[in-house]
Short mmCIF file of N, CA, C and O in Angstrom, two decimals:
data_model
loop_
_atom_site.label_atom_id
_atom_site.label_comp_id
_atom_site.label_asym_id
_atom_site.label_seq_id
_atom_site.Cartn_x
_atom_site.Cartn_y
_atom_site.Cartn_z
N MET W 1 -1.76 0.28 -22.28
CA MET W 1 -1.62 -0.40 -21.01
C MET W 1 -1.10 -1.82 -21.28
O MET W 1 -1.77 -2.63 -21.92
N ASN W 2 0.09 -2.06 -20.81
CA ASN W 2 0.72 -3.34 -21.06
C ASN W 2 1.44 -3.82 -19.79
O ASN W 2 2.24 -3.06 -19.24
N ILE W 3 1.12 -5.01 -19.35
CA ILE W 3 1.77 -5.58 -18.16
C ILE W 3 2.56 -6.81 -18.62
O ILE W 3 1.98 -7.72 -19.21
N ASN W 4 3.83 -6.83 -18.32
CA ASN W 4 4.68 -7.94 -18.70
C ASN W 4 5.22 -8.57 -17.41
O ASN W 4 6.01 -7.93 -16.70
N ILE W 5 4.81 -9.79 -17.10
CA ILE W 5 5.24 -10.46 -15.86
C ILE W 5 6.19 -11.59 -16.25
O ILE W 5 5.86 -12.45 -17.04
N GLN W 6 7.38 -11.57 -15.64
CA GLN W 6 8.36 -12.61 -15.87
C GLN W 6 8.79 -13.27 -14.56
O GLN W 6 9.04 -12.56 -13.59
N PHE W 7 8.80 -14.58 -14.58
CA PHE W 7 9.27 -15.33 -13.43
C PHE W 7 10.69 -15.80 -13.72
O PHE W 7 10.90 -16.58 -14.61
N VAL W 8 11.64 -15.26 -12.95
CA VAL W 8 13.06 -15.52 -13.19
C VAL W 8 13.53 -16.61 -12.23
O VAL W 8 13.59 -16.40 -11.01
N LYS W 9 13.81 -17.80 -12.77
CA LYS W 9 14.24 -18.94 -12.00
C LYS W 9 13.25 -19.30 -10.88
O LYS W 9 13.61 -19.73 -9.80
N VAL W 10 11.97 -19.04 -11.16
CA VAL W 10 10.88 -19.34 -10.22
C VAL W 10 9.77 -20.00 -11.06
O VAL W 10 9.53 -19.61 -12.19
N GLU W 11 9.08 -20.96 -10.46
CA GLU W 11 7.98 -21.60 -11.13
C GLU W 11 6.85 -20.60 -11.40
O GLU W 11 6.47 -19.83 -10.51
N THR W 12 6.33 -20.59 -12.59
CA THR W 12 5.24 -19.66 -12.96
C THR W 12 3.98 -19.94 -12.13
O THR W 12 3.61 -21.11 -11.94
N SER W 13 3.35 -18.89 -11.65
CA SER W 13 2.16 -19.03 -10.84
C SER W 13 1.03 -18.20 -11.45
O SER W 13 1.12 -16.97 -11.50
N GLU W 14 -0.01 -18.87 -11.87
CA GLU W 14 -1.14 -18.20 -12.48
C GLU W 14 -1.87 -17.32 -11.44
O GLU W 14 -2.26 -16.19 -11.76
N SER W 15 -1.98 -17.80 -10.22
CA SER W 15 -2.67 -17.01 -9.19
C SER W 15 -1.88 -15.74 -8.84
O SER W 15 -2.46 -14.68 -8.67
N LEU W 16 -0.55 -15.85 -8.79
CA LEU W 16 0.26 -14.66 -8.52
C LEU W 16 0.20 -13.70 -9.70
O LEU W 16 0.12 -12.48 -9.47
N SER W 17 0.19 -14.20 -10.92
CA SER W 17 0.03 -13.34 -12.10
C SER W 17 -1.28 -12.57 -12.06
O SER W 17 -1.33 -11.37 -12.32
N GLU W 18 -2.36 -13.27 -11.68
CA GLU W 18 -3.66 -12.60 -11.58
C GLU W 18 -3.66 -11.55 -10.45
O GLU W 18 -4.23 -10.47 -10.61
N PHE W 19 -3.04 -11.87 -9.34
CA PHE W 19 -2.93 -10.94 -8.21
C PHE W 19 -2.20 -9.66 -8.66
O PHE W 19 -2.65 -8.56 -8.38
N ILE W 20 -1.07 -9.82 -9.34
CA ILE W 20 -0.28 -8.69 -9.81
C ILE W 20 -1.08 -7.86 -10.81
O ILE W 20 -1.15 -6.63 -10.71
N THR W 21 -1.70 -8.53 -11.77
CA THR W 21 -2.49 -7.83 -12.80
C THR W 21 -3.62 -7.05 -12.16
O THR W 21 -3.86 -5.88 -12.50
N GLU W 22 -4.32 -7.65 -11.20
CA GLU W 22 -5.43 -6.95 -10.52
C GLU W 22 -4.94 -5.70 -9.81
O GLU W 22 -5.54 -4.63 -9.91
N LYS W 23 -3.81 -5.80 -9.09
CA LYS W 23 -3.27 -4.65 -8.36
C LYS W 23 -2.81 -3.57 -9.33
O LYS W 23 -3.00 -2.37 -9.06
N LEU W 24 -2.21 -3.94 -10.45
CA LEU W 24 -1.69 -2.95 -11.38
C LEU W 24 -2.80 -2.28 -12.19
O LEU W 24 -2.61 -1.15 -12.66
N GLN W 25 -3.93 -2.94 -12.39
CA GLN W 25 -5.05 -2.34 -13.12
C GLN W 25 -5.46 -1.03 -12.46
O GLN W 25 -5.77 -0.07 -13.14
N ARG W 26 -5.48 -1.00 -11.13
CA ARG W 26 -5.87 0.20 -10.40
C ARG W 26 -4.89 1.34 -10.68
O ARG W 26 -5.30 2.49 -10.80
N ILE W 27 -3.63 1.02 -10.77
CA ILE W 27 -2.62 2.06 -11.05
C ILE W 27 -2.80 2.59 -12.45
O ILE W 27 -2.72 3.81 -12.69
N PHE W 28 -3.06 1.71 -13.42
CA PHE W 28 -3.30 2.14 -14.81
C PHE W 28 -4.50 3.08 -14.88
O PHE W 28 -4.50 4.01 -15.67
N LYS W 29 -5.53 2.83 -14.08
CA LYS W 29 -6.72 3.68 -14.11
C LYS W 29 -6.41 5.06 -13.53
O LYS W 29 -6.91 6.08 -14.03
N LYS W 30 -5.58 5.13 -12.47
CA LYS W 30 -5.22 6.40 -11.85
C LYS W 30 -4.28 7.22 -12.71
O LYS W 30 -4.39 8.43 -12.78
N TYR W 31 -3.32 6.54 -13.33
CA TYR W 31 -2.27 7.20 -14.09
C TYR W 31 -2.32 6.72 -15.53
O TYR W 31 -1.61 5.80 -15.90
N GLU W 32 -3.16 7.35 -16.34
CA GLU W 32 -3.41 6.88 -17.70
C GLU W 32 -2.21 7.03 -18.62
O GLU W 32 -2.17 6.44 -19.67
N TRP W 33 -1.23 7.84 -18.23
CA TRP W 33 -0.05 8.08 -19.06
C TRP W 33 1.02 7.01 -18.94
O TRP W 33 2.07 7.11 -19.56
N ILE W 34 0.76 5.98 -18.15
CA ILE W 34 1.71 4.85 -18.07
C ILE W 34 1.65 4.06 -19.37
O ILE W 34 0.57 3.73 -19.84
N ILE W 35 2.80 3.76 -19.91
CA ILE W 35 2.88 3.00 -21.15
C ILE W 35 2.90 1.50 -20.87
O ILE W 35 2.13 0.73 -21.44
N ARG W 36 3.80 1.09 -19.96
CA ARG W 36 3.99 -0.34 -19.72
C ARG W 36 4.61 -0.54 -18.32
O ARG W 36 5.36 0.30 -17.85
N ILE W 37 4.31 -1.70 -17.72
CA ILE W 37 4.94 -2.10 -16.46
C ILE W 37 5.53 -3.48 -16.66
O ILE W 37 4.81 -4.42 -16.99
N ASP W 38 6.82 -3.59 -16.39
CA ASP W 38 7.50 -4.89 -16.44
C ASP W 38 7.69 -5.35 -14.97
O ASP W 38 8.21 -4.60 -14.14
N VAL W 39 7.25 -6.57 -14.70
CA VAL W 39 7.35 -7.15 -13.36
C VAL W 39 8.26 -8.37 -13.41
O VAL W 39 8.09 -9.23 -14.28
N PHE W 40 9.21 -8.42 -12.51
CA PHE W 40 10.13 -9.55 -12.43
C PHE W 40 10.00 -10.19 -11.05
O PHE W 40 10.24 -9.52 -10.04
N ILE W 41 9.63 -11.47 -11.00
CA ILE W 41 9.53 -12.21 -9.75
C ILE W 41 10.76 -13.12 -9.67
O ILE W 41 11.01 -13.92 -10.58
N LYS W 42 11.50 -12.98 -8.59
CA LYS W 42 12.74 -13.75 -8.44
C LYS W 42 12.83 -14.32 -7.03
O LYS W 42 12.08 -13.92 -6.12
N THR W 43 13.74 -15.24 -6.87
CA THR W 43 14.01 -15.78 -5.53
C THR W 43 15.52 -15.70 -5.28
O THR W 43 16.30 -15.77 -6.23
N GLU W 44 15.87 -15.59 -4.03
CA GLU W 44 17.27 -15.48 -3.65
C GLU W 44 17.48 -16.26 -2.37
O GLU W 44 16.64 -16.19 -1.48
N ASN W 45 18.59 -16.95 -2.26
CA ASN W 45 18.88 -17.65 -1.02
C ASN W 45 19.21 -16.64 0.05
O ASN W 45 20.16 -15.88 -0.08
N ASP W 46 18.41 -16.62 1.10
CA ASP W 46 18.58 -15.64 2.16
C ASP W 46 18.33 -16.31 3.51
O ASP W 46 17.26 -16.84 3.74
N PRO W 47 19.30 -16.29 4.39
CA PRO W 47 19.15 -16.97 5.69
C PRO W 47 18.12 -16.30 6.60
O PRO W 47 17.70 -16.91 7.59
N THR W 48 17.65 -15.10 6.30
CA THR W 48 16.68 -14.40 7.16
C THR W 48 15.23 -14.69 6.75
O THR W 48 14.33 -13.92 7.11
N GLU W 49 14.99 -15.72 5.99
CA GLU W 49 13.67 -16.11 5.52
C GLU W 49 13.07 -15.12 4.52
O GLU W 49 11.94 -15.24 4.15
N MET W 50 13.84 -14.14 4.12
CA MET W 50 13.40 -13.24 3.05
C MET W 50 13.80 -13.91 1.74
O MET W 50 13.97 -15.12 1.71
N GLY W 51 13.98 -13.17 0.70
CA GLY W 51 14.46 -13.76 -0.55
C GLY W 51 13.44 -13.88 -1.61
O GLY W 51 13.72 -14.34 -2.70
N ASN W 52 12.18 -13.45 -1.38
CA ASN W 52 11.15 -13.42 -2.40
C ASN W 52 11.12 -11.98 -2.92
O ASN W 52 10.66 -11.08 -2.24
N ILE W 53 11.63 -11.80 -4.14
CA ILE W 53 11.87 -10.46 -4.67
C ILE W 53 10.91 -10.14 -5.79
O ILE W 53 10.63 -10.95 -6.64
N CYS W 54 10.44 -8.90 -5.78
CA CYS W 54 9.60 -8.37 -6.83
C CYS W 54 10.25 -7.07 -7.32
O CYS W 54 10.43 -6.14 -6.56
N ASP W 55 10.61 -7.03 -8.62
CA ASP W 55 11.13 -5.81 -9.25
C ASP W 55 10.09 -5.32 -10.22
O ASP W 55 9.46 -6.13 -10.92
N MET W 56 9.91 -4.02 -10.26
CA MET W 56 9.00 -3.40 -11.27
C MET W 56 9.66 -2.23 -11.95
O MET W 56 10.35 -1.44 -11.29
N GLU W 57 9.48 -2.18 -13.26
CA GLU W 57 10.01 -1.07 -14.07
C GLU W 57 8.81 -0.50 -14.83
O GLU W 57 8.13 -1.20 -15.54
N VAL W 58 8.60 0.80 -14.63
CA VAL W 58 7.45 1.47 -15.23
C VAL W 58 7.90 2.38 -16.37
O VAL W 58 8.74 3.28 -16.14
N SER W 59 7.38 2.12 -17.56
CA SER W 59 7.71 2.97 -18.72
C SER W 59 6.60 4.01 -18.84
O SER W 59 5.42 3.69 -18.87
N LEU W 60 7.04 5.27 -18.93
CA LEU W 60 6.11 6.38 -19.06
C LEU W 60 6.87 7.53 -19.68
O LEU W 60 8.08 7.44 -19.83
N PRO W 61 6.20 8.63 -20.04
CA PRO W 61 6.95 9.77 -20.60
C PRO W 61 7.99 10.24 -19.60
O PRO W 61 7.70 10.41 -18.41
N GLY W 62 9.22 10.46 -20.05
CA GLY W 62 10.29 10.85 -19.15
C GLY W 62 11.06 9.62 -18.70
O GLY W 62 10.90 8.51 -19.24
N PRO W 63 11.90 9.77 -17.65
CA PRO W 63 12.67 8.63 -17.15
C PRO W 63 11.79 7.51 -16.60
O PRO W 63 10.72 7.79 -16.05
N LYS W 64 12.25 6.28 -16.74
CA LYS W 64 11.51 5.14 -16.20
C LYS W 64 11.57 5.16 -14.67
O LYS W 64 12.49 5.70 -14.08
N LEU W 65 10.57 4.55 -14.07
CA LEU W 65 10.55 4.39 -12.61
C LEU W 65 10.92 2.95 -12.28
O LEU W 65 10.54 2.04 -13.04
N PHE W 66 11.59 2.74 -11.18
CA PHE W 66 11.99 1.39 -10.79
C PHE W 66 11.81 1.23 -9.29
O PHE W 66 12.11 2.14 -8.51
N ALA W 67 11.32 0.06 -8.87
CA ALA W 67 11.22 -0.24 -7.43
C ALA W 67 11.43 -1.74 -7.27
O ALA W 67 11.13 -2.53 -8.15
N THR W 68 11.93 -2.09 -6.10
CA THR W 68 12.15 -3.51 -5.79
C THR W 68 11.90 -3.72 -4.32
O THR W 68 12.03 -2.80 -3.52
N SER W 69 11.49 -4.92 -3.96
CA SER W 69 11.33 -5.26 -2.55
C SER W 69 11.65 -6.73 -2.34
O SER W 69 11.48 -7.54 -3.24
N ASN W 70 12.07 -7.04 -1.14
CA ASN W 70 12.49 -8.37 -0.75
C ASN W 70 11.72 -8.73 0.53
O ASN W 70 11.96 -8.12 1.57
N GLU W 71 10.79 -9.64 0.43
CA GLU W 71 9.92 -9.98 1.56
C GLU W 71 9.86 -11.48 1.81
O GLU W 71 10.46 -12.26 1.09
N LYS W 72 9.06 -11.88 2.82
CA LYS W 72 8.93 -13.29 3.17
C LYS W 72 8.13 -14.07 2.16
O LYS W 72 8.32 -15.26 2.00
N ASN W 73 7.14 -13.41 1.50
CA ASN W 73 6.41 -14.08 0.44
C ASN W 73 6.20 -13.11 -0.73
O ASN W 73 6.38 -11.90 -0.59
N TYR W 74 5.83 -13.65 -1.87
CA TYR W 74 5.72 -12.84 -3.07
C TYR W 74 4.60 -11.83 -3.01
O TYR W 74 4.74 -10.71 -3.51
N GLU W 75 3.48 -12.16 -2.36
CA GLU W 75 2.36 -11.22 -2.25
C GLU W 75 2.79 -9.96 -1.50
O GLU W 75 2.48 -8.84 -1.90
N MET W 76 3.52 -10.15 -0.38
CA MET W 76 4.01 -9.01 0.37
C MET W 76 4.99 -8.19 -0.46
O MET W 76 4.98 -6.94 -0.43
N ALA W 77 5.85 -8.86 -1.20
CA ALA W 77 6.83 -8.17 -2.03
C ALA W 77 6.15 -7.36 -3.12
O ALA W 77 6.54 -6.21 -3.38
N VAL W 78 5.09 -7.92 -3.73
CA VAL W 78 4.34 -7.21 -4.77
C VAL W 78 3.68 -5.97 -4.17
O VAL W 78 3.78 -4.87 -4.73
N LYS W 79 3.03 -6.12 -3.03
CA LYS W 79 2.35 -4.98 -2.39
C LYS W 79 3.33 -3.87 -2.05
O LYS W 79 3.05 -2.70 -2.29
N GLU W 80 4.46 -4.21 -1.51
CA GLU W 80 5.47 -3.23 -1.14
C GLU W 80 6.03 -2.52 -2.36
O GLU W 80 6.19 -1.29 -2.36
N THR W 81 6.28 -3.29 -3.42
CA THR W 81 6.83 -2.70 -4.65
C THR W 81 5.81 -1.77 -5.29
O THR W 81 6.15 -0.65 -5.73
N ILE W 82 4.55 -2.16 -5.33
CA ILE W 82 3.50 -1.31 -5.88
C ILE W 82 3.35 -0.05 -5.07
O ILE W 82 3.20 1.06 -5.61
N SER W 83 3.46 -0.15 -3.75
CA SER W 83 3.42 1.01 -2.89
C SER W 83 4.54 2.00 -3.23
O SER W 83 4.31 3.22 -3.35
N ASP W 84 5.74 1.48 -3.42
CA ASP W 84 6.88 2.31 -3.80
C ASP W 84 6.66 2.98 -5.17
O ASP W 84 6.93 4.17 -5.33
N ILE W 85 6.15 2.22 -6.11
CA ILE W 85 5.89 2.77 -7.45
C ILE W 85 4.84 3.86 -7.37
O ILE W 85 4.97 4.91 -8.00
N GLU W 86 3.79 3.62 -6.59
CA GLU W 86 2.72 4.61 -6.49
C GLU W 86 3.24 5.91 -5.88
O GLU W 86 2.85 6.99 -6.31
N ARG W 87 4.11 5.81 -4.90
CA ARG W 87 4.71 6.98 -4.29
C ARG W 87 5.49 7.79 -5.34
O ARG W 87 5.39 9.02 -5.43
N GLN W 88 6.24 7.09 -6.17
CA GLN W 88 7.01 7.76 -7.25
C GLN W 88 6.10 8.38 -8.30
O GLN W 88 6.36 9.47 -8.80
N LEU W 89 4.99 7.68 -8.61
CA LEU W 89 4.04 8.20 -9.57
C LEU W 89 3.37 9.49 -9.08
O LEU W 89 3.15 10.41 -9.85
N LYS W 90 3.06 9.53 -7.81
CA LYS W 90 2.47 10.74 -7.22
C LYS W 90 3.43 11.93 -7.36
O LYS W 90 3.00 13.02 -7.70
N LYS W 91 4.70 11.68 -7.09
CA LYS W 91 5.71 12.76 -7.25
C LYS W 91 5.79 13.19 -8.69
O LYS W 91 5.87 14.38 -8.98
N ARG W 92 5.80 12.22 -9.62
CA ARG W 92 5.91 12.56 -11.05
C ARG W 92 4.66 13.33 -11.50
O ARG W 92 4.78 14.28 -12.24
N LYS W 93 3.49 12.93 -11.01
CA LYS W 93 2.27 13.62 -11.40
C LYS W 93 2.30 15.06 -10.88
O LYS W 93 1.87 15.98 -11.56
N ALA W 94 2.81 15.25 -9.66
CA ALA W 94 2.92 16.61 -9.11
C ALA W 94 3.82 17.45 -9.98
O ALA W 94 3.58 18.62 -10.20
N LYS W 95 4.93 16.87 -10.46
CA LYS W 95 5.83 17.60 -11.35
C LYS W 95 5.12 17.98 -12.65
O LYS W 95 5.30 19.10 -13.16
N PHE W 96 4.35 17.05 -13.20
CA PHE W 96 3.63 17.33 -14.44
C PHE W 96 2.65 18.47 -14.25
O PHE W 96 2.56 19.38 -15.06
N THR W 97 1.88 18.46 -13.17
CA THR W 97 0.91 19.50 -12.93
C THR W 97 1.59 20.83 -12.63
O THR W 97 1.12 21.88 -13.08
N ASP W 98 2.73 20.82 -11.94
CA ASP W 98 3.48 22.05 -11.68
C ASP W 98 3.99 22.64 -12.97
O ASP W 98 3.95 23.86 -13.20
N GLN W 99 4.47 21.81 -13.90
CA GLN W 99 4.98 22.26 -15.17
C GLN W 99 3.84 22.83 -16.02
O GLN W 99 4.02 23.83 -16.72
N ASN W 100 2.68 22.19 -15.99
CA ASN W 100 1.56 22.66 -16.79
C ASN W 100 1.04 24.00 -16.26
O ASN W 100 0.62 24.86 -17.02
N ILE W 101 1.06 24.18 -14.96
CA ILE W 101 0.61 25.43 -14.35
C ILE W 101 1.59 26.57 -14.70
O ILE W 101 1.19 27.68 -15.00
N SER W 102 2.90 26.27 -14.66
CA SER W 102 3.91 27.26 -14.90
C SER W 102 3.93 27.71 -16.39
O SER W 102 4.30 28.83 -16.68
N SER W 103 3.54 26.80 -17.28
CA SER W 103 3.63 27.10 -18.71
C SER W 103 2.59 28.08 -19.17
O SER W 103 1.64 28.40 -18.71
#
């Protein structure tokens, strides 16, 4: 279980790092076969008040999973990205169980 958080052209935030780590701990407990999650926090000039971006890349057996979201604040972006990752993990887990049953 390894979480790598990088702030890209954004000031590092200890509270945001703790928030991300806390949210990802739950995913690691549910899906023990996850090797590592890389989190990238970025900002983008956006006239619609969005521009707070969270990218996540999940390393696990098989192809990596990737999700990104662009929201008004970083906490919302993190929650949305984690939701997307969890949806993908559920699909991957279903494939694993289907393959194990078929074998």
